[in-house]
Every structure is written in C-alpha cells, then in structure tokens.
mmCIF file of C-alpha atoms and ligand atoms in Angstrom:
data_model
loop_
_atom_site.group_PDB
_atom_site.id
_atom_site.type_symbol
_atom_site.label_atom_id
_atom_site.label_comp_id
_atom_site.label_asym_id
_atom_site.label_seq_id
_atom_site.Cartn_x
_atom_site.Cartn_y
_atom_site.Cartn_z
ATOM 1 C CA UNK A 1 -166.734 -11.590 -119.080
ATOM 2 C CA UNK A 2 -165.592 -14.232 -116.626
ATOM 3 C CA UNK A 3 -162.380 -12.614 -115.425
ATOM 4 C CA UNK A 4 -161.495 -13.899 -111.946
ATOM 5 C CA UNK A 5 -159.975 -10.759 -110.486
ATOM 6 C CA UNK A 6 -161.061 -10.567 -106.831
ATOM 7 C CA UNK A 7 -157.689 -9.225 -105.636
ATOM 8 C CA UNK A 8 -156.816 -6.555 -108.222
ATOM 9 C CA UNK A 9 -160.335 -5.873 -109.515
ATOM 10 C CA UNK A 10 -158.719 -5.547 -112.949
ATOM 11 C CA UNK A 11 -161.051 -7.335 -115.331
ATOM 12 C CA UNK A 12 -159.242 -8.737 -118.286
ATOM 13 C CA UNK A 13 -160.322 -10.618 -121.399
ATOM 14 C CA UNK A 14 -158.683 -11.309 -124.730
ATOM 15 C CA UNK A 15 -159.022 -13.439 -127.832
ATOM 16 C CA UNK A 16 -156.143 -15.158 -129.532
ATOM 17 C CA UNK A 17 -156.614 -15.997 -133.183
ATOM 18 C CA UNK A 18 -155.012 -19.318 -134.059
ATOM 19 C CA UNK A 19 -153.485 -20.333 -137.372
ATOM 20 C CA UNK A 20 -156.482 -22.629 -137.930
ATOM 21 C CA UNK A 21 -158.869 -19.655 -137.805
ATOM 22 C CA UNK A 22 -160.177 -20.634 -134.354
ATOM 23 C CA UNK A 23 -160.370 -17.903 -131.694
ATOM 24 C CA UNK A 24 -159.266 -18.778 -128.158
ATOM 25 C CA UNK A 25 -160.701 -16.725 -125.302
ATOM 26 C CA UNK A 26 -158.723 -16.082 -122.153
ATOM 27 C CA UNK A 27 -159.479 -14.227 -118.938
ATOM 28 C CA UNK A 28 -157.379 -13.109 -116.028
ATOM 29 C CA UNK A 29 -157.208 -15.889 -113.426
ATOM 30 C CA UNK A 30 -155.824 -14.511 -110.166
ATOM 31 C CA UNK A 31 -154.585 -16.408 -107.137
ATOM 32 C CA UNK A 32 -154.344 -15.516 -103.461
ATOM 33 C CA UNK A 33 -150.629 -16.173 -104.010
ATOM 34 C CA UNK A 34 -150.340 -13.256 -106.439
ATOM 35 C CA UNK A 35 -147.372 -14.554 -108.500
ATOM 36 C CA UNK A 36 -149.431 -17.578 -109.556
ATOM 37 C CA UNK A 37 -151.952 -15.355 -111.325
ATOM 38 C CA UNK A 38 -152.451 -15.923 -115.042
ATOM 39 C CA UNK A 39 -153.087 -12.944 -117.313
ATOM 40 C CA UNK A 40 -155.705 -13.042 -120.060
ATOM 41 C CA UNK A 41 -153.162 -13.313 -122.880
ATOM 42 C CA UNK A 42 -151.259 -16.023 -121.003
ATOM 43 C CA UNK A 43 -154.424 -18.034 -120.492
ATOM 44 C CA UNK A 44 -155.558 -17.633 -124.132
ATOM 45 C CA UNK A 45 -152.185 -18.438 -125.689
ATOM 46 C CA UNK A 46 -151.752 -21.568 -123.557
ATOM 47 C CA UNK A 47 -155.276 -22.656 -124.482
ATOM 48 C CA UNK A 48 -154.410 -22.185 -128.178
ATOM 49 C CA UNK A 49 -151.113 -24.085 -127.908
ATOM 50 C CA UNK A 50 -152.783 -26.843 -125.864
ATOM 51 C CA UNK A 51 -155.154 -27.364 -128.785
ATOM 52 C CA UNK A 52 -152.287 -27.970 -131.206
ATOM 53 C CA UNK A 53 -152.778 -24.517 -132.748
ATOM 54 C CA UNK A 54 -150.400 -21.555 -133.130
ATOM 55 C CA UNK A 55 -151.257 -17.982 -132.116
ATOM 56 C CA UNK A 56 -151.214 -15.435 -134.941
ATOM 57 C CA UNK A 57 -152.962 -12.380 -133.506
ATOM 58 C CA UNK A 58 -154.405 -11.031 -130.295
ATOM 59 C CA UNK A 59 -157.542 -8.976 -129.768
ATOM 60 C CA UNK A 60 -157.683 -7.156 -126.495
ATOM 61 C CA UNK A 61 -159.294 -4.016 -125.234
ATOM 62 C CA UNK A 62 -157.689 -2.164 -122.352
ATOM 63 C CA UNK A 63 -156.260 -2.999 -119.914
ATOM 64 C CA UNK A 64 -153.417 -4.858 -121.533
ATOM 65 C CA UNK A 65 -151.777 -7.530 -119.454
ATOM 66 C CA UNK A 66 -148.393 -7.359 -117.925
ATOM 67 C CA UNK A 67 -145.898 -9.253 -120.108
ATOM 68 C CA UNK A 68 -147.913 -8.726 -123.301
ATOM 69 C CA UNK A 69 -144.697 -7.838 -125.127
ATOM 70 C CA UNK A 70 -143.194 -11.188 -124.188
ATOM 71 C CA UNK A 71 -146.083 -13.090 -125.759
ATOM 72 C CA UNK A 72 -146.155 -10.902 -128.849
ATOM 73 C CA UNK A 73 -142.431 -11.288 -129.477
ATOM 74 C CA UNK A 74 -142.336 -14.986 -128.631
ATOM 75 C CA UNK A 75 -144.995 -15.885 -131.209
ATOM 76 C CA UNK A 76 -144.673 -12.848 -133.511
ATOM 77 C CA UNK A 77 -148.356 -12.182 -133.026
ATOM 78 C CA UNK A 78 -150.040 -9.061 -134.272
ATOM 79 C CA UNK A 79 -152.085 -6.821 -132.047
ATOM 80 C CA UNK A 80 -155.607 -5.848 -133.111
ATOM 81 C CA UNK A 81 -157.658 -3.449 -131.008
ATOM 82 C CA UNK A 82 -161.042 -4.192 -132.580
ATOM 83 C CA UNK A 83 -162.752 -7.478 -131.763
ATOM 84 C CA UNK A 84 -163.985 -9.463 -134.783
ATOM 85 C CA UNK A 85 -167.788 -9.449 -135.274
ATOM 86 C CA UNK A 86 -168.570 -13.144 -135.002
ATOM 87 C CA UNK A 87 -165.423 -15.116 -134.259
ATOM 88 C CA UNK A 88 -165.567 -18.906 -134.201
ATOM 89 C CA UNK A 89 -164.799 -19.443 -130.525
ATOM 90 C CA UNK A 90 -162.933 -22.443 -129.148
ATOM 91 C CA UNK A 91 -165.159 -24.387 -126.744
ATOM 92 C CA UNK A 92 -163.056 -26.773 -124.654
ATOM 93 C CA UNK A 93 -165.990 -28.730 -123.190
ATOM 94 C CA UNK A 94 -165.974 -32.508 -123.754
ATOM 95 C CA UNK A 95 -169.116 -34.592 -123.166
ATOM 96 C CA UNK A 96 -169.760 -36.217 -119.783
ATOM 97 C CA UNK A 97 -169.756 -39.753 -121.229
ATOM 98 C CA UNK A 98 -166.181 -39.820 -122.563
ATOM 99 C CA UNK A 99 -163.839 -42.699 -121.718
ATOM 100 C CA UNK A 100 -161.667 -40.934 -119.141
ATOM 101 C CA UNK A 101 -158.439 -42.873 -119.500
ATOM 102 C CA UNK A 102 -158.547 -42.995 -123.271
ATOM 103 C CA UNK A 103 -159.215 -39.255 -123.425
ATOM 104 C CA UNK A 104 -156.352 -38.559 -121.010
ATOM 105 C CA UNK A 105 -154.090 -40.706 -123.189
ATOM 106 C CA UNK A 106 -155.227 -39.053 -126.428
ATOM 107 C CA UNK A 107 -154.758 -35.595 -124.932
ATOM 108 C CA UNK A 108 -151.052 -36.220 -124.360
ATOM 109 C CA UNK A 109 -150.628 -35.867 -128.149
ATOM 110 C CA UNK A 110 -151.220 -32.135 -127.639
ATOM 111 C CA UNK A 111 -148.679 -31.616 -124.837
ATOM 112 C CA UNK A 112 -146.109 -28.947 -125.678
ATOM 113 C CA UNK A 113 -142.965 -30.108 -123.929
ATOM 114 C CA UNK A 114 -139.823 -28.883 -125.746
ATOM 115 C CA UNK A 115 -137.932 -28.621 -122.449
ATOM 116 C CA UNK A 116 -139.045 -31.594 -120.387
ATOM 117 C CA UNK A 117 -140.437 -34.178 -122.838
ATOM 118 C CA UNK A 118 -142.698 -35.042 -119.900
ATOM 119 C CA UNK A 119 -146.337 -35.121 -121.043
ATOM 120 C CA UNK A 120 -149.151 -34.480 -118.583
ATOM 121 C CA UNK A 121 -152.874 -34.302 -119.308
ATOM 122 C CA UNK A 122 -155.812 -33.289 -117.150
ATOM 123 C CA UNK A 123 -159.604 -33.403 -117.244
ATOM 124 C CA UNK A 124 -161.607 -31.138 -114.972
ATOM 125 C CA UNK A 125 -165.178 -32.180 -114.224
ATOM 126 C CA UNK A 126 -167.919 -29.597 -114.600
ATOM 127 C CA UNK A 127 -171.670 -30.065 -114.222
ATOM 128 C CA UNK A 128 -171.821 -30.268 -118.013
ATOM 129 C CA UNK A 129 -168.833 -32.386 -119.076
ATOM 130 C CA UNK A 130 -165.053 -32.148 -118.879
ATOM 131 C CA UNK A 131 -162.580 -29.368 -119.558
ATOM 132 C CA UNK A 132 -159.270 -30.738 -120.870
ATOM 133 C CA UNK A 133 -155.768 -29.433 -120.300
ATOM 134 C CA UNK A 134 -152.227 -30.417 -121.228
ATOM 135 C CA UNK A 135 -148.899 -28.996 -120.141
ATOM 136 C CA UNK A 136 -147.556 -26.167 -122.265
ATOM 137 C CA UNK A 137 -143.917 -25.097 -122.103
ATOM 138 C CA UNK A 138 -142.643 -21.843 -123.643
ATOM 139 C CA UNK A 139 -139.182 -20.269 -123.883
ATOM 140 C CA UNK A 140 -139.635 -18.540 -120.504
ATOM 141 C CA UNK A 141 -139.879 -21.585 -118.265
ATOM 142 C CA UNK A 142 -141.872 -19.880 -115.540
ATOM 143 C CA UNK A 143 -144.574 -18.863 -118.027
ATOM 144 C CA UNK A 144 -145.462 -22.371 -119.101
ATOM 145 C CA UNK A 145 -148.599 -23.889 -117.617
ATOM 146 C CA UNK A 146 -149.055 -27.340 -116.129
ATOM 147 C CA UNK A 147 -151.887 -29.452 -117.508
ATOM 148 C CA UNK A 148 -153.978 -28.776 -114.388
ATOM 149 C CA UNK A 149 -153.667 -25.000 -114.711
ATOM 150 C CA UNK A 150 -154.412 -25.068 -118.434
ATOM 151 C CA UNK A 151 -157.645 -26.918 -117.634
ATOM 152 C CA UNK A 152 -158.516 -24.604 -114.731
ATOM 153 C CA UNK A 153 -157.869 -21.379 -116.667
ATOM 154 C CA UNK A 154 -159.945 -22.685 -119.581
ATOM 155 C CA UNK A 155 -162.753 -23.583 -117.177
ATOM 156 C CA UNK A 156 -162.737 -20.147 -115.531
ATOM 157 C CA UNK A 157 -162.671 -18.490 -118.968
ATOM 158 C CA UNK A 158 -165.643 -20.605 -120.075
ATOM 159 C CA UNK A 159 -167.677 -19.597 -117.002
ATOM 160 C CA UNK A 160 -167.568 -22.808 -114.964
ATOM 161 C CA UNK A 161 -166.034 -21.302 -111.815
ATOM 162 C CA UNK A 162 -169.000 -22.340 -109.642
ATOM 163 C CA UNK A 163 -169.573 -25.706 -111.324
ATOM 164 C CA UNK A 164 -166.261 -27.465 -110.935
ATOM 165 C CA UNK A 165 -165.815 -31.026 -109.707
ATOM 166 C CA UNK A 166 -162.947 -33.484 -109.528
ATOM 167 C CA UNK A 167 -159.691 -32.975 -111.402
ATOM 168 C CA UNK A 168 -158.184 -36.002 -113.178
ATOM 169 C CA UNK A 169 -154.460 -36.015 -113.880
ATOM 170 C CA UNK A 170 -152.392 -38.361 -116.052
ATOM 171 C CA UNK A 171 -148.609 -38.350 -116.358
ATOM 172 C CA UNK A 172 -147.738 -41.528 -118.283
ATOM 173 C CA UNK A 173 -143.964 -41.202 -117.938
ATOM 174 C CA UNK A 174 -144.012 -40.704 -114.169
ATOM 175 C CA UNK A 175 -144.152 -43.563 -111.670
ATOM 176 C CA UNK A 176 -146.746 -41.719 -109.639
ATOM 177 C CA UNK A 177 -148.750 -38.831 -111.122
ATOM 178 C CA UNK A 178 -148.739 -36.027 -108.588
ATOM 179 C CA UNK A 179 -149.554 -32.328 -108.945
ATOM 180 C CA UNK A 180 -146.825 -29.728 -108.343
ATOM 181 C CA UNK A 181 -146.995 -27.214 -105.501
ATOM 182 C CA UNK A 182 -148.111 -24.347 -107.735
ATOM 183 C CA UNK A 183 -151.030 -26.395 -109.060
ATOM 184 C CA UNK A 184 -152.025 -27.406 -105.519
ATOM 185 C CA UNK A 185 -152.239 -23.717 -104.631
ATOM 186 C CA UNK A 186 -154.365 -23.005 -107.717
ATOM 187 C CA UNK A 187 -156.621 -25.995 -106.908
ATOM 188 C CA UNK A 188 -157.023 -24.600 -103.376
ATOM 189 C CA UNK A 189 -158.324 -21.390 -104.961
ATOM 190 C CA UNK A 190 -160.882 -22.973 -107.303
ATOM 191 C CA UNK A 191 -161.708 -26.482 -106.081
ATOM 192 C CA UNK A 192 -160.834 -26.432 -102.355
ATOM 193 C CA UNK A 193 -163.374 -29.104 -101.388
ATOM 194 C CA UNK A 194 -162.892 -31.384 -104.390
ATOM 195 C CA UNK A 195 -160.870 -34.498 -104.992
ATOM 196 C CA UNK A 196 -157.960 -34.955 -107.347
ATOM 197 C CA UNK A 197 -157.908 -38.317 -109.137
ATOM 198 C CA UNK A 198 -154.394 -39.376 -110.096
ATOM 199 C CA UNK A 199 -154.144 -41.857 -112.972
ATOM 200 C CA UNK A 200 -150.764 -43.526 -112.637
ATOM 201 C CA UNK A 201 -148.641 -45.032 -115.408
ATOM 202 C CA UNK A 202 -149.329 -48.578 -114.140
ATOM 203 C CA UNK A 203 -153.114 -48.173 -114.652
ATOM 204 C CA UNK A 204 -153.847 -47.672 -110.932
ATOM 205 C CA UNK A 205 -155.538 -44.548 -109.571
ATOM 206 C CA UNK A 206 -155.454 -42.746 -106.259
ATOM 207 C CA UNK A 207 -157.786 -40.075 -104.968
ATOM 208 C CA UNK A 208 -156.827 -37.195 -102.721
ATOM 209 C CA UNK A 209 -158.741 -34.237 -101.328
ATOM 210 C CA UNK A 210 -157.195 -30.912 -102.297
ATOM 211 C CA UNK A 211 -157.111 -29.919 -98.621
ATOM 212 C CA UNK A 212 -154.932 -32.964 -97.911
ATOM 213 C CA UNK A 213 -152.571 -32.066 -100.752
ATOM 214 C CA UNK A 214 -151.990 -28.588 -99.331
ATOM 215 C CA UNK A 215 -152.209 -28.820 -95.533
ATOM 216 C CA UNK A 216 -152.177 -25.456 -93.754
ATOM 217 C CA UNK A 217 -152.083 -23.748 -97.156
ATOM 218 C CA UNK A 218 -152.135 -19.991 -97.636
ATOM 219 C CA UNK A 219 -155.769 -19.161 -98.176
ATOM 220 C CA UNK A 220 -155.716 -15.811 -96.347
ATOM 221 C CA UNK A 221 -159.472 -15.197 -96.431
ATOM 222 C CA UNK A 222 -158.927 -11.757 -94.912
ATOM 223 C CA UNK A 223 -156.958 -10.790 -97.999
ATOM 224 C CA UNK A 224 -159.790 -11.743 -100.308
ATOM 225 C CA UNK A 225 -161.832 -8.802 -101.494
ATOM 226 C CA UNK A 226 -165.444 -9.125 -102.410
ATOM 227 C CA UNK A 227 -165.970 -9.863 -106.112
HETATM 228 N N1 THU B 301 -146.345 -30.827 -114.994
HETATM 229 C C1 THU B 301 -147.696 -30.831 -115.114
HETATM 230 O O1 THU B 301 -148.247 -30.499 -116.162
HETATM 231 N N2 THU B 301 -148.428 -31.202 -114.050
HETATM 232 C C2 THU B 301 -147.903 -31.651 -112.886
HETATM 233 O O2 THU B 301 -148.659 -31.946 -111.965
HETATM 234 C C3 THU B 301 -146.458 -31.805 -112.742
HETATM 235 C C4 THU B 301 -145.641 -31.144 -113.786
HETATM 236 C C5 THU B 301 -145.549 -30.456 -116.176
HETATM 237 C C6 THU B 301 -144.932 -29.095 -116.125
HETATM 238 C C7 THU B 301 -143.786 -29.249 -117.098
HETATM 239 O O3 THU B 301 -144.299 -29.068 -118.402
HETATM 240 C C8 THU B 301 -143.363 -30.683 -116.942
HETATM 241 O O4 THU B 301 -144.480 -31.364 -116.363
HETATM 242 C C9 THU B 301 -142.150 -30.872 -116.050
HETATM 243 O O5 THU B 301 -142.294 -30.172 -114.883
#
C-alpha cells in the first residue's frame, strides 16, 4: 500500500467501484500543511470522476477516512467491507511518447467543472510515462481537486512517489496557466526540485521551478516524522 502518511502514520487505502465496472484505488496523501491532506476515499473518488466515471461503491478496511459520510451521501455509494478478489484496477499511466499538447487538450473533455466551467488538465512525468489529471469539482467546493492534485494523488497511489518529474499544466480558458497556492504547496511536498511547465492558451509555454513558485514556503522539516 502506497499511503503517504508520514505525519499521522495512519495508513489508508480504498477502492472505488465505478459505474463502468472499473475499480479506482486511492491512498491517503498527506501534506506538511495538514488541511491540504487528501484522504483515501477523496483521492479514489476524484480519480474515478476524472476518468469520466461515476462512483457506485467503496471498499475500505479500517481505518475509515474522515468525511466518508460526505462522499457516501454525495454519490449515494454503498459501503462494502470485503475487497473483491480480482478487481479490474484503473491504471492512469500514459506512455512516454504521447503528444503532450494534444493529450492535455483531449484530457479537458474529462474535467468536472459544474461550478467554474474552467477546465484545467495536467500531466505528471514519471520514469515510466505520464500520469494525467483534470480538475474535479463537487458540491462541497473545498473538497474538489485541481488538475495538478488529481495527477499527484493518482501518482502517489500508483507508487511513483520517488519517480516523479516535471508537471505540465494546461488551462485553455486562462490567459496564463498558473497553479494555485494549494497546488504549489502540494508540489513542494512531492516534487520540490522539479519544474512546472505551463502551457498557455496562446500556444506558448513557460517553465518554473517549484521552489520559485513557493518562495520561503512552509516545509517545516522538523515536523516531518520518519516514514
Ligand atoms: N484549477 C486547477 O485545476 N488548477 C489550477 O492551477 C488553478 C485552478 C481549477 C480548480 C477549479 O476547478 C477551477 O480551476 C477554478 O478554480
């Protein structure tokens, strides 16, 4: 299990069954800024929605996440305590030779933006290919995930924590694609030495080191417990 829980030491994993029959894994993805942490069910449901699927049931052994009731009520999902024997697991990885811009454009079809109508897509490099993400909005605004965090939580879930590279971001309706403050903090946690490549609406790109996007950020290494 790839739960990233260095602060609480609460390991968490769940599977969301989608309407299509696909199972979406999710792990707990904590952040040094505790309120930015993503629970396992949050991560799995956003992964499911970001794939154009709808959650129908959740499989999770103890411990159950905080806010589980919210997710269950929001999507009327059923709780199952026993994991299926051989679920067909969603694998987000895209091959290394994809056309980046075209893939970023195509991904925007999957954005879930009932509140903003502002699509954003992301591709996170790994040593094996790319992990995609799109923004997902839900009824509780603060529980949606930006495209960057959908990609990062999928990558952590899939076991790429130590193999992450640059993060590409595309926001076609914005003049200048730029990650929000919360995403900068999450990038500082997982890809502190990497670059972010911003693909702007006018076909230009700009590249920025994460450390330059979050100068003097809260990294509090003394707070970090050993994994
Ligand atoms: N959004 C992203 O996905 N990434 C960013 O870097 C900026 C903002 C999303 C979040 C929300 O769905 C919408 O854009 C408006 O904030």
